[in-house]
Structures are given as structure tokens and as C-alpha cells.
Amino acid sequence: MSKTKILKNTKSYHDELIKSLKKPKEADLYLRIAMEEYHEDGDAEALLVALCNIAEARGGIGQLAKKTHLNRQNLYNVLSKKGNPTLDTFDLILKGLGYRLAIQPDEVRKTG
């Protein structure tokens, strides 16, 4: 069997990821983990890629642009690995994907 034939019959990781992110529970967990990792290391790249992947699973950047009323090219830029969205833009993206910002304590508070 040729290498080309094997590659043709092999599903890509990205395709499988996008397929799994169409399931709300999978997307929720994926985003939660990306947010936790961002909280731990401060590296926004994985978080932005996660948002972009969820957007792709939910109809693409064009669909997200319609929901958020943001320019499609701007969305591509802010969700790129080097993107740096403002808080307002980040909030609009989350809302467009069906999420919202929430605040919770960093540590469990001791009572008593």
C-alpha cells in the first residue's frame, strides 16, 4: 500500500477534533481546560486556538462574525496564535459561541 493511499484514508487530528467539538459537552470541557491552562501559564495562544476550533465546529468564523457583528478578518486576526483581543471583543466572541465570562475564587476559602 502506498504512502499516498494510507494518508488519503487517514483522518486528520484536526478533522476529528472539530467533529468532537460539535458535541456541546466536548466543547465545554475543551474550553474549560484551555481556560485553566491559560490561568496556570498565562499563555493565551492555546486559549485563542481553542476558541477558533470551537468556532469552526459551530459553523466557522463567518458564522461567528454574523453573531458578534464583528468583521470576519478581525476575528481571524484576534483568534490567531498571536491575537490579542480586547476584553470587549473576547466577551463578544464568548457570547457568540454560547459562553460568558464568570468570576470565581482562585482558591477554596476556609471558613471559621
Tab-separated table of N, CA and C in Angstrom:
chain	number	residue	atom	x	y	z
A	1	MET	N	0.854	-1.179	0.000
A	1	MET	CA	0.000	0.000	0.000
A	1	MET	C	0.898	1.240	0.000
A	2	SER	N	0.589	2.172	-0.849
A	2	SER	CA	1.425	3.364	-0.977
A	2	SER	C	1.154	4.353	0.159
A	3	LYS	N	2.147	5.198	0.405
A	3	LYS	CA	2.032	6.223	1.439
A	3	LYS	C	0.876	7.174	1.134
A	4	THR	N	0.696	7.507	-0.140
A	4	THR	CA	-0.389	8.404	-0.545
A	4	THR	C	-1.742	7.791	-0.221
A	5	LYS	N	-1.888	6.506	-0.477
A	5	LYS	CA	-3.151	5.825	-0.213
A	5	LYS	C	-3.430	5.771	1.289
A	6	ILE	N	-2.396	5.526	2.074
A	6	ILE	CA	-2.556	5.488	3.528
A	6	ILE	C	-2.980	6.857	4.042
A	7	LEU	N	-2.313	7.908	3.606
A	7	LEU	CA	-2.655	9.259	4.046
A	7	LEU	C	-4.057	9.649	3.621
A	8	LYS	N	-4.468	9.206	2.444
A	8	LYS	CA	-5.802	9.523	1.941
A	8	LYS	C	-6.878	8.888	2.818
A	9	ASN	N	-6.590	7.725	3.366
A	9	ASN	CA	-7.557	7.002	4.187
A	9	ASN	C	-7.448	7.325	5.674
A	10	THR	N	-6.505	8.161	6.042
A	10	THR	CA	-6.291	8.525	7.434
A	10	THR	C	-6.968	9.862	7.722
A	11	LYS	N	-7.741	9.887	8.804
A	11	LYS	CA	-8.386	11.136	9.203
A	11	LYS	C	-7.374	11.996	9.947
A	12	SER	N	-7.447	13.276	9.720
A	12	SER	CA	-6.518	14.167	10.409
A	12	SER	C	-7.000	14.416	11.838
A	13	TYR	N	-6.040	14.711	12.704
A	13	TYR	CA	-6.368	15.039	14.087
A	13	TYR	C	-7.317	16.234	14.134
A	14	HIS	N	-7.021	17.243	13.334
A	14	HIS	CA	-7.840	18.457	13.341
A	14	HIS	C	-9.284	18.144	12.944
A	15	ASP	N	-9.459	17.338	11.907
A	15	ASP	CA	-10.814	16.981	11.478
A	15	ASP	C	-11.573	16.259	12.587
A	16	GLU	N	-10.891	15.346	13.260
A	16	GLU	CA	-11.525	14.604	14.358
A	16	GLU	C	-11.829	15.526	15.538
A	17	LEU	N	-10.934	16.461	15.810
A	17	LEU	CA	-11.158	17.422	16.886
A	17	LEU	C	-12.397	18.258	16.598
A	18	ILE	N	-12.491	18.797	15.400
A	18	ILE	CA	-13.641	19.632	15.032
A	18	ILE	C	-14.930	18.819	15.119
A	19	LYS	N	-14.883	17.592	14.677
A	19	LYS	CA	-16.055	16.707	14.762
A	19	LYS	C	-16.481	16.526	16.223
A	20	SER	N	-15.521	16.299	17.111
A	20	SER	CA	-15.856	16.098	18.524
A	20	SER	C	-16.368	17.384	19.171
A	21	LEU	N	-15.864	18.539	18.720
A	21	LEU	CA	-16.280	19.818	19.306
A	21	LEU	C	-17.688	20.224	18.893
A	22	LYS	N	-18.291	19.502	17.991
A	22	LYS	CA	-19.692	19.757	17.638
A	22	LYS	C	-20.620	19.301	18.755
A	23	LYS	N	-20.101	18.451	19.636
A	23	LYS	CA	-20.859	17.996	20.803
A	23	LYS	C	-20.656	19.025	21.912
A	24	PRO	N	-21.744	19.620	22.409
A	24	PRO	CA	-21.610	20.688	23.407
A	24	PRO	C	-20.768	20.315	24.627
A	25	LYS	N	-20.943	19.124	25.163
A	25	LYS	CA	-20.173	18.740	26.353
A	25	LYS	C	-18.682	18.654	26.053
A	26	GLU	N	-18.341	18.176	24.869
A	26	GLU	CA	-16.930	18.101	24.471
A	26	GLU	C	-16.339	19.505	24.338
A	27	ALA	N	-17.092	20.402	23.700
A	27	ALA	CA	-16.622	21.781	23.524
A	27	ALA	C	-16.481	22.479	24.874
A	28	ASP	N	-17.444	22.244	25.774
A	28	ASP	CA	-17.384	22.859	27.103
A	28	ASP	C	-16.127	22.427	27.850
A	29	LEU	N	-15.843	21.133	27.842
A	29	LEU	CA	-14.664	20.610	28.531
A	29	LEU	C	-13.378	21.135	27.894
A	30	TYR	N	-13.340	21.145	26.579
A	30	TYR	CA	-12.176	21.626	25.830
A	30	TYR	C	-11.868	23.081	26.183
A	31	LEU	N	-12.912	23.915	26.211
A	31	LEU	CA	-12.713	25.327	26.540
A	31	LEU	C	-12.338	25.500	28.009
A	32	ARG	N	-12.954	24.729	28.879
A	32	ARG	CA	-12.635	24.811	30.304
A	32	ARG	C	-11.156	24.479	30.544
A	33	ILE	N	-10.668	23.432	29.889
A	33	ILE	CA	-9.258	23.056	30.034
A	33	ILE	C	-8.346	24.149	29.475
A	34	ALA	N	-8.711	24.711	28.335
A	34	ALA	CA	-7.910	25.794	27.743
A	34	ALA	C	-7.858	27.003	28.679
A	35	MET	N	-8.981	27.319	29.320
A	35	MET	CA	-9.017	28.443	30.266
A	35	MET	C	-8.156	28.145	31.493
A	36	GLU	N	-8.223	26.907	31.995
A	36	GLU	CA	-7.411	26.533	33.154
A	36	GLU	C	-5.923	26.614	32.822
A	37	GLU	N	-5.552	26.155	31.645
A	37	GLU	CA	-4.150	26.228	31.239
A	37	GLU	C	-3.695	27.681	31.105
A	38	TYR	N	-4.574	28.530	30.564
A	38	TYR	CA	-4.243	29.954	30.468
A	38	TYR	C	-4.039	30.539	31.869
A	39	HIS	N	-4.904	30.151	32.788
A	39	HIS	CA	-4.797	30.640	34.164
A	39	HIS	C	-3.465	30.219	34.785
A	40	GLU	N	-3.007	29.016	34.463
A	40	GLU	CA	-1.763	28.496	35.041
A	40	GLU	C	-0.508	29.102	34.416
A	41	ASP	N	-0.500	29.237	33.088
A	41	ASP	CA	0.751	29.655	32.437
A	41	ASP	C	0.708	31.034	31.775
A	42	GLY	N	-0.477	31.643	31.681
A	42	GLY	CA	-0.586	32.976	31.104
A	42	GLY	C	-0.387	33.045	29.603
A	43	ASP	N	-0.275	31.894	28.957
A	43	ASP	CA	-0.072	31.846	27.509
A	43	ASP	C	-1.433	31.779	26.822
A	44	ALA	N	-1.801	32.848	26.152
A	44	ALA	CA	-3.125	32.947	25.532
A	44	ALA	C	-3.248	32.154	24.236
A	45	GLU	N	-2.141	31.724	23.667
A	45	GLU	CA	-2.165	31.068	22.357
A	45	GLU	C	-3.102	29.857	22.324
A	46	ALA	N	-2.984	28.952	23.285
A	46	ALA	CA	-3.824	27.750	23.303
A	46	ALA	C	-5.294	28.112	23.492
A	47	LEU	N	-5.558	29.124	24.294
A	47	LEU	CA	-6.936	29.560	24.512
A	47	LEU	C	-7.538	30.120	23.226
A	48	LEU	N	-6.788	30.941	22.518
A	48	LEU	CA	-7.281	31.518	21.264
A	48	LEU	C	-7.488	30.442	20.201
A	49	VAL	N	-6.581	29.476	20.143
A	49	VAL	CA	-6.735	28.364	19.199
A	49	VAL	C	-7.975	27.552	19.561
A	50	ALA	N	-8.203	27.336	20.855
A	50	ALA	CA	-9.389	26.600	21.294
A	50	ALA	C	-10.664	27.321	20.868
A	51	LEU	N	-10.707	28.627	21.052
A	51	LEU	CA	-11.882	29.400	20.631
A	51	LEU	C	-12.084	29.310	19.122
A	52	CYS	N	-11.005	29.380	18.380
A	52	CYS	CA	-11.078	29.276	16.922
A	52	CYS	C	-11.594	27.899	16.505
A	53	ASN	N	-11.120	26.847	17.167
A	53	ASN	CA	-11.578	25.496	16.853
A	53	ASN	C	-13.060	25.316	17.170
A	54	ILE	N	-13.507	25.855	18.287
A	54	ILE	CA	-14.929	25.771	18.637
A	54	ILE	C	-15.754	26.552	17.627
A	55	ALA	N	-15.266	27.715	17.222
A	55	ALA	CA	-15.967	28.497	16.193
A	55	ALA	C	-16.085	27.689	14.907
A	56	GLU	N	-15.005	27.025	14.512
A	56	GLU	CA	-15.034	26.209	13.298
A	56	GLU	C	-16.067	25.091	13.423
A	57	ALA	N	-16.140	24.469	14.589
A	57	ALA	CA	-17.097	23.386	14.812
A	57	ALA	C	-18.539	23.878	14.805
A	58	ARG	N	-18.729	25.154	15.094
A	58	ARG	CA	-20.083	25.709	15.179
A	58	ARG	C	-20.442	26.562	13.968
A	59	GLY	N	-19.831	26.265	12.844
A	59	GLY	CA	-20.225	26.944	11.618
A	59	GLY	C	-19.165	27.819	10.994
A	60	GLY	N	-18.048	28.021	11.678
A	60	GLY	CA	-16.952	28.786	11.103
A	60	GLY	C	-16.890	30.222	11.584
A	61	ILE	N	-15.800	30.870	11.208
A	61	ILE	CA	-15.563	32.261	11.601
A	61	ILE	C	-16.607	33.183	10.979
A	62	GLY	N	-17.028	32.890	9.761
A	62	GLY	CA	-18.056	33.706	9.117
A	62	GLY	C	-19.349	33.720	9.915
A	63	GLN	N	-19.737	32.562	10.414
A	63	GLN	CA	-20.945	32.456	11.238
A	63	GLN	C	-20.762	33.219	12.550
A	64	LEU	N	-19.583	33.089	13.150
A	64	LEU	CA	-19.302	33.817	14.388
A	64	LEU	C	-19.311	35.325	14.138
A	65	ALA	N	-18.799	35.749	12.999
A	65	ALA	CA	-18.800	37.176	12.647
A	65	ALA	C	-20.230	37.712	12.587
A	66	LYS	N	-21.138	36.933	12.015
A	66	LYS	CA	-22.544	37.357	11.948
A	66	LYS	C	-23.147	37.480	13.343
A	67	LYS	N	-22.856	36.518	14.209
A	67	LYS	CA	-23.425	36.529	15.560
A	67	LYS	C	-22.878	37.675	16.405
A	68	THR	N	-21.608	37.992	16.217
A	68	THR	CA	-20.959	39.009	17.053
A	68	THR	C	-20.985	40.402	16.437
A	69	HIS	N	-21.341	40.485	15.159
A	69	HIS	CA	-21.301	41.740	14.402
A	69	HIS	C	-19.882	42.301	14.334
A	70	LEU	N	-18.900	41.387	14.360
A	70	LEU	CA	-17.501	41.775	14.198
A	70	LEU	C	-17.054	41.427	12.787
A	71	ASN	N	-16.082	42.144	12.295
A	71	ASN	CA	-15.517	41.897	10.979
A	71	ASN	C	-14.849	40.523	10.951
A	72	ARG	N	-15.121	39.743	9.906
A	72	ARG	CA	-14.585	38.384	9.794
A	72	ARG	C	-13.057	38.378	9.834
A	73	GLN	N	-12.431	39.279	9.099
A	73	GLN	CA	-10.969	39.331	9.087
A	73	GLN	C	-10.422	39.695	10.463
A	74	ASN	N	-11.103	40.594	11.154
A	74	ASN	CA	-10.696	40.951	12.510
A	74	ASN	C	-10.769	39.729	13.426
A	75	LEU	N	-11.821	38.931	13.269
A	75	LEU	CA	-11.933	37.717	14.077
A	75	LEU	C	-10.781	36.755	13.803
A	76	TYR	N	-10.454	36.577	12.523
A	76	TYR	CA	-9.308	35.724	12.193
A	76	TYR	C	-8.046	36.238	12.880
A	77	ASN	N	-7.868	37.547	12.885
A	77	ASN	CA	-6.672	38.144	13.494
A	77	ASN	C	-6.644	37.958	15.011
A	78	VAL	N	-7.758	38.254	15.682
A	78	VAL	CA	-7.750	38.164	17.146
A	78	VAL	C	-7.733	36.719	17.634
A	79	LEU	N	-8.201	35.779	16.810
A	79	LEU	CA	-8.176	34.369	17.206
A	79	LEU	C	-6.939	33.631	16.700
A	80	SER	N	-6.037	34.362	16.080
A	80	SER	CA	-4.792	33.736	15.631
A	80	SER	C	-3.891	33.500	16.845
A	81	LYS	N	-2.836	32.739	16.642
A	81	LYS	CA	-1.919	32.421	17.741
A	81	LYS	C	-1.313	33.672	18.366
A	82	LYS	N	-1.189	34.719	17.599
A	82	LYS	CA	-0.608	35.969	18.102
A	82	LYS	C	-1.673	37.026	18.380
A	83	GLY	N	-2.936	36.619	18.376
A	83	GLY	CA	-4.029	37.555	18.608
A	83	GLY	C	-3.999	38.117	20.022
A	84	ASN	N	-4.616	39.265	20.179
A	84	ASN	CA	-4.667	39.913	21.483
A	84	ASN	C	-5.985	40.679	21.584
A	85	PRO	N	-7.105	39.939	21.726
A	85	PRO	CA	-8.401	40.620	21.735
A	85	PRO	C	-8.584	41.488	22.980
A	86	THR	N	-9.316	42.569	22.802
A	86	THR	CA	-9.694	43.379	23.960
A	86	THR	C	-10.693	42.572	24.782
A	87	LEU	N	-10.935	43.008	25.999
A	87	LEU	CA	-11.904	42.327	26.853
A	87	LEU	C	-13.285	42.346	26.205
A	88	ASP	N	-13.667	43.471	25.611
A	88	ASP	CA	-14.968	43.563	24.939
A	88	ASP	C	-15.072	42.564	23.793
A	89	THR	N	-14.022	42.468	22.983
A	89	THR	CA	-14.027	41.530	21.857
A	89	THR	C	-14.048	40.097	22.364
A	90	PHE	N	-13.263	39.802	23.386
A	90	PHE	CA	-13.235	38.463	23.974
A	90	PHE	C	-14.623	38.077	24.474
A	91	ASP	N	-15.287	39.014	25.140
A	91	ASP	CA	-16.636	38.767	25.649
A	91	ASP	C	-17.620	38.522	24.505
A	92	LEU	N	-17.528	39.312	23.434
A	92	LEU	CA	-18.404	39.106	22.277
A	92	LEU	C	-18.179	37.734	21.642
A	93	ILE	N	-16.923	37.319	21.553
A	93	ILE	CA	-16.605	36.009	20.982
A	93	ILE	C	-17.199	34.906	21.850
A	94	LEU	N	-17.002	35.009	23.157
A	94	LEU	CA	-17.574	34.005	24.056
A	94	LEU	C	-19.088	33.942	23.908
A	95	LYS	N	-19.741	35.101	23.908
A	95	LYS	CA	-21.199	35.133	23.754
A	95	LYS	C	-21.622	34.536	22.424
A	96	GLY	N	-20.891	34.843	21.367
A	96	GLY	CA	-21.204	34.302	20.048
A	96	GLY	C	-21.087	32.793	19.986
A	97	LEU	N	-20.256	32.231	20.855
A	97	LEU	CA	-20.080	30.777	20.913
A	97	LEU	C	-20.975	30.130	21.971
A	98	GLY	N	-21.744	30.966	22.674
A	98	GLY	CA	-22.673	30.432	23.670
A	98	GLY	C	-22.103	30.355	25.078
A	99	TYR	N	-21.088	31.161	25.360
A	99	TYR	CA	-20.461	31.172	26.680
A	99	TYR	C	-20.499	32.583	27.248
A	100	ARG	N	-20.070	32.714	28.500
A	100	ARG	CA	-19.957	34.029	29.115
A	100	ARG	C	-18.797	34.023	30.097
A	101	LEU	N	-18.293	35.202	30.366
A	101	LEU	CA	-17.248	35.346	31.379
A	101	LEU	C	-17.872	35.174	32.757
A	102	ALA	N	-17.161	34.545	33.649
A	102	ALA	CA	-17.635	34.373	35.020
A	102	ALA	C	-16.441	34.510	35.959
A	103	ILE	N	-16.714	34.948	37.150
A	103	ILE	CA	-15.678	35.120	38.160
A	103	ILE	C	-15.887	34.072	39.243
A	104	GLN	N	-14.788	33.461	39.655
A	104	GLN	CA	-14.850	32.525	40.775
A	104	GLN	C	-13.576	32.675	41.591
A	105	PRO	N	-13.635	32.325	42.874
A	105	PRO	CA	-12.440	32.436	43.702
A	105	PRO	C	-11.320	31.553	43.160
A	106	ASP	N	-10.096	32.024	43.330
A	106	ASP	CA	-8.938	31.275	42.854
A	106	ASP	C	-8.684	30.042	43.706
A	107	GLU	N	-8.954	30.142	44.993
A	107	GLU	CA	-8.757	29.025	45.909
A	107	GLU	C	-10.020	28.839	46.730
A	108	VAL	N	-10.173	27.642	47.246
A	108	VAL	CA	-11.299	27.390	48.144
A	108	VAL	C	-11.031	28.161	49.429
A	109	ARG	N	-11.986	28.964	49.820
A	109	ARG	CA	-11.808	29.785	51.021
A	109	ARG	C	-12.159	28.971	52.260
A	110	LYS	N	-11.326	29.102	53.255
A	110	LYS	CA	-11.581	28.405	54.516
A	110	LYS	C	-12.514	29.260	55.360
A	111	THR	N	-13.464	28.621	55.979
A	111	THR	CA	-14.369	29.336	56.876
A	111	THR	C	-14.010	28.971	58.304
A	112	GLY	N	-14.272	29.889	59.192
A	112	GLY	CA	-14.057	29.551	60.589
A	112	GLY	C	-13.089	30.354	61.257
